[in-house]
PDB file of C-alpha atoms in Angstrom:
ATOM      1  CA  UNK A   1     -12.000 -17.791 -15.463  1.00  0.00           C
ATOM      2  CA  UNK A   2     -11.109 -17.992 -11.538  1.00  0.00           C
ATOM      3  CA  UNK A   3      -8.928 -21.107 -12.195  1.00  0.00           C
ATOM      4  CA  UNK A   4      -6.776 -19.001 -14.322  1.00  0.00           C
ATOM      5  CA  UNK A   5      -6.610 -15.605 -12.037  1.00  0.00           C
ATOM      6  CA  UNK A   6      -3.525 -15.652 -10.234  1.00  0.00           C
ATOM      7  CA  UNK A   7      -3.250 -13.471  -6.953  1.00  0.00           C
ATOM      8  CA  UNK A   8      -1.042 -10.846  -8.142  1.00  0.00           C
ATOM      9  CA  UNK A   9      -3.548 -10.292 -11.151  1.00  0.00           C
ATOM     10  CA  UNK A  10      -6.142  -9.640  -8.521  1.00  0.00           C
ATOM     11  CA  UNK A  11      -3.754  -7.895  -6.760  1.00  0.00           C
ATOM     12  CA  UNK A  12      -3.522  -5.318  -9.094  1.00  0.00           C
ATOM     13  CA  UNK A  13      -6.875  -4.883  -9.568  1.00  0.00           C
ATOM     14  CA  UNK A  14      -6.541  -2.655  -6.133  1.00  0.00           C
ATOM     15  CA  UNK A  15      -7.356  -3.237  -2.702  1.00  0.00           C
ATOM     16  CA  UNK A  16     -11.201  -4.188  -2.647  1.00  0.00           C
ATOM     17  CA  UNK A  17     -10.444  -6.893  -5.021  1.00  0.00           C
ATOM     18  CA  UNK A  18      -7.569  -8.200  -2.484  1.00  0.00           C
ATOM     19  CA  UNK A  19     -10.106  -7.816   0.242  1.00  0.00           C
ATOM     20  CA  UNK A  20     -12.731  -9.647  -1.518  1.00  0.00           C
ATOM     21  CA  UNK A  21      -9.951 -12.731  -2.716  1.00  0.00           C
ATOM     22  CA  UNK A  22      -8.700 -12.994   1.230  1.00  0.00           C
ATOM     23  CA  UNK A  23     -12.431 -13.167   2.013  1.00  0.00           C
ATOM     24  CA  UNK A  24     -13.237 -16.301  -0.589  1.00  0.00           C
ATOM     25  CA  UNK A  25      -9.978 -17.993   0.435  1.00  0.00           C
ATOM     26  CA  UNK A  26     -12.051 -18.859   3.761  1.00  0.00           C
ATOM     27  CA  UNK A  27     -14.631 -20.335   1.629  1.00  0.00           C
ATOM     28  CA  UNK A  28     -14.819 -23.643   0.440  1.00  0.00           C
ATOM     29  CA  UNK A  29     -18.250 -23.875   0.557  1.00  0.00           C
ATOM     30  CA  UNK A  30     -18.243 -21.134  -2.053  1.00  0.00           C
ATOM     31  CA  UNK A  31     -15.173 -21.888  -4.097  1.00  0.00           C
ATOM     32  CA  UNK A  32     -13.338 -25.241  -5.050  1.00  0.00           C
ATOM     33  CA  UNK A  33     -10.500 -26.004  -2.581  1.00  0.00           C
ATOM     34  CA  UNK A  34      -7.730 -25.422  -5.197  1.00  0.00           C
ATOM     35  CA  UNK A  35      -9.091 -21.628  -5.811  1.00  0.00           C
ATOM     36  CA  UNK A  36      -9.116 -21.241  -2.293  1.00  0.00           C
ATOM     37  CA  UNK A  37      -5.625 -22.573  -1.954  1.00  0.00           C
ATOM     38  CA  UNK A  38      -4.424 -20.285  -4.555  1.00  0.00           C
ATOM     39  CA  UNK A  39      -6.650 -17.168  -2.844  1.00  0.00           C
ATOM     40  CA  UNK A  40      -4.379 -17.628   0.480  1.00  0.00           C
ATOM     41  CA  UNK A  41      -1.128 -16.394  -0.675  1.00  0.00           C
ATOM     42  CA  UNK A  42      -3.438 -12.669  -0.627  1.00  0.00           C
ATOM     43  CA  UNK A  43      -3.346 -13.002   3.308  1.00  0.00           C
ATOM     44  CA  UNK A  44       0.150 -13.012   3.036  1.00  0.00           C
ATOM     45  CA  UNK A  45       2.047 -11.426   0.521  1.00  0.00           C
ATOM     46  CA  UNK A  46       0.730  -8.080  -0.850  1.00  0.00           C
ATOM     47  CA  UNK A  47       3.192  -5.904  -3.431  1.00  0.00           C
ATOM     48  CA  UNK A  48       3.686  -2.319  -2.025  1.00  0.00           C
ATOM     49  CA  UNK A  49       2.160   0.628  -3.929  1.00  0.00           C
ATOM     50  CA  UNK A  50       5.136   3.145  -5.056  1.00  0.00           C
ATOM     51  CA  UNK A  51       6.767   5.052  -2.012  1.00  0.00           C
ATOM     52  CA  UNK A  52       5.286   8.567  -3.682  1.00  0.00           C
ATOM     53  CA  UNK A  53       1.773   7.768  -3.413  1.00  0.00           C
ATOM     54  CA  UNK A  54       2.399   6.697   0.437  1.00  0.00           C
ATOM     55  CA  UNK A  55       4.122   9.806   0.734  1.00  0.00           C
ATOM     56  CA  UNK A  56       1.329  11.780  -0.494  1.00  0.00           C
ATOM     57  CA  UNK A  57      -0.981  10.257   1.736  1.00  0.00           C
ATOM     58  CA  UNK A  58       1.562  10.757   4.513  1.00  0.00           C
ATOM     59  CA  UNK A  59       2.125  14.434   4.159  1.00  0.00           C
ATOM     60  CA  UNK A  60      -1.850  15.253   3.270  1.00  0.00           C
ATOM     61  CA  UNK A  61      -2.466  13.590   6.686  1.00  0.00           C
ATOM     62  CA  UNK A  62      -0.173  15.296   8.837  1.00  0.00           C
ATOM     63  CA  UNK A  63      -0.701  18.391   7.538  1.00  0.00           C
ATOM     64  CA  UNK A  64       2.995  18.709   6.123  1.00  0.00           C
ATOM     65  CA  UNK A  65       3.700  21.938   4.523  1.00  0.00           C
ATOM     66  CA  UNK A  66       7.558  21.280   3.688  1.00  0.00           C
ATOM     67  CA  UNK A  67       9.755  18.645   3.206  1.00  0.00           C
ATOM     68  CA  UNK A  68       8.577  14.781   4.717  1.00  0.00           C
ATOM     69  CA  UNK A  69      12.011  13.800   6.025  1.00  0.00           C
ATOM     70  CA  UNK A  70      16.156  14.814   4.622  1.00  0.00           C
ATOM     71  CA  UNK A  71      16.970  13.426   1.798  1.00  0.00           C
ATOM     72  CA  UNK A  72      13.213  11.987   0.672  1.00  0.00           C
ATOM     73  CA  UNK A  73      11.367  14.016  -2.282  1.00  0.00           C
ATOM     74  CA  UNK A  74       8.521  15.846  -0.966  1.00  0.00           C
ATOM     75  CA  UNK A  75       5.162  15.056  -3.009  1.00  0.00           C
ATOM     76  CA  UNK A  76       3.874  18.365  -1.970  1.00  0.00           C
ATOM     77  CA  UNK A  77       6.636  20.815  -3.532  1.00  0.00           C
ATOM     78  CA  UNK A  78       4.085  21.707  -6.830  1.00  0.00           C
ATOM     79  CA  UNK A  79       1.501  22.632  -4.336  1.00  0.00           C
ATOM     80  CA  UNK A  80       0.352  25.587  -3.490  1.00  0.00           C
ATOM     81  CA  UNK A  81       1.616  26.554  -0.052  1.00  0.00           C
ATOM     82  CA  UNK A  82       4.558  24.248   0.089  1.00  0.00           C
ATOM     83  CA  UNK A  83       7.540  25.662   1.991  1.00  0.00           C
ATOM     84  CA  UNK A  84      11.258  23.995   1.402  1.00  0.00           C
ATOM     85  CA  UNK A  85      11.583  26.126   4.115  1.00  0.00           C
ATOM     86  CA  UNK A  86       9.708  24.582   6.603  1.00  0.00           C
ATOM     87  CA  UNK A  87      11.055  21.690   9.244  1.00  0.00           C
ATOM     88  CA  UNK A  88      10.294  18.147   7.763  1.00  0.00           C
ATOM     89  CA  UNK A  89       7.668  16.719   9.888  1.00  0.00           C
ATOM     90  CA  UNK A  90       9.958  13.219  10.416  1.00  0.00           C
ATOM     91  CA  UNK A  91      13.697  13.242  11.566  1.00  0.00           C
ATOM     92  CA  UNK A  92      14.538  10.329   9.987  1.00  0.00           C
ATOM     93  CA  UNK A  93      11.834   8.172   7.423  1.00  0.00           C
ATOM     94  CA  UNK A  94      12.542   4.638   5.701  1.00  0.00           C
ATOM     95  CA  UNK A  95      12.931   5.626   2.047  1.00  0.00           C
ATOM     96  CA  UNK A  96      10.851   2.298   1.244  1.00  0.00           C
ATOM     97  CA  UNK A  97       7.945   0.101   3.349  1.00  0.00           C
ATOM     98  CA  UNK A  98       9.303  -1.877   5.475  1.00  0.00           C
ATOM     99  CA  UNK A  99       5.852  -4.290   5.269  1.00  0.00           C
ATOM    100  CA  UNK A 100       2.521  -4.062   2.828  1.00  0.00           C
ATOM    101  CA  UNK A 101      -0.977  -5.256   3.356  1.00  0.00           C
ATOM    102  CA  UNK A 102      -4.182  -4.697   1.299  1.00  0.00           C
ATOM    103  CA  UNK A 103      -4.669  -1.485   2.584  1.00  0.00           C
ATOM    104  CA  UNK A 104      -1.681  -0.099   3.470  1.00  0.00           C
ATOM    105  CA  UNK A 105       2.160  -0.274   4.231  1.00  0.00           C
ATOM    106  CA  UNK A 106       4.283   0.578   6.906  1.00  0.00           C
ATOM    107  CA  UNK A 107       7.456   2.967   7.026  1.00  0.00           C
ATOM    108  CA  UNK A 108       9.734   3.271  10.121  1.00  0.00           C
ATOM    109  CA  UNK A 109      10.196   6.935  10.963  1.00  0.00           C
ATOM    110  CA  UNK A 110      11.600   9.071  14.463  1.00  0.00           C
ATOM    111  CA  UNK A 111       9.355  12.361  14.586  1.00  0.00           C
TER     112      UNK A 111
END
């Protein structure tokens, strides 16, 4: 069953399970070598989770009552207490991650 999981399967099994696949990649002792081998490409290529769920995250974090940046859709405008009104909380935000990891991604933005 191991031989046959590929790292993007595991990958999409959610974070925990990437963290838990870069962790066995270190061990040889645990796993055969070719698992391991396979495990590795986890450390280094991770597939981004879609750009609304970041944004979510983004705006619950900040506190963001209106828009996230011009020209990006808010994730907030069907809650309660959203203003289009308000100033976004970025001047300018990457519409897409410019880098993903297991646990995150990264956006470029000028506040």
């Amino acid at each position: 069953l191991v031989r046959r999981l590929q790292p993007r399967e595991l990958s999409a099994l959610g974070p925990v399970a990437v963290k838990v696949g870069q962790t066995l990649s270190q061990r040889p002792d645990i796993l055969p070598e070719d698992v391991c081998e396979a495990l590795k490409g986890l450390q280094t290529s991770n597939e981004p989770f879609p750009n609304e769920e970041a944004y979510r995250v983004i705006a619950e974090d900040f506190g963001a009552k209106g828009p996230l940046a011009p020209g990006l859709p808010s994730p907030l405008q069907r809650h309660e207490g959203f203003d289009p009104d308000a100033p976004p909380l970025f001047a300018k935000l990457t519409a897409d991650c410019i880098a993903s990891a297991s646990l995150g991604q990264v956006y470029r933005g000028t506040m």
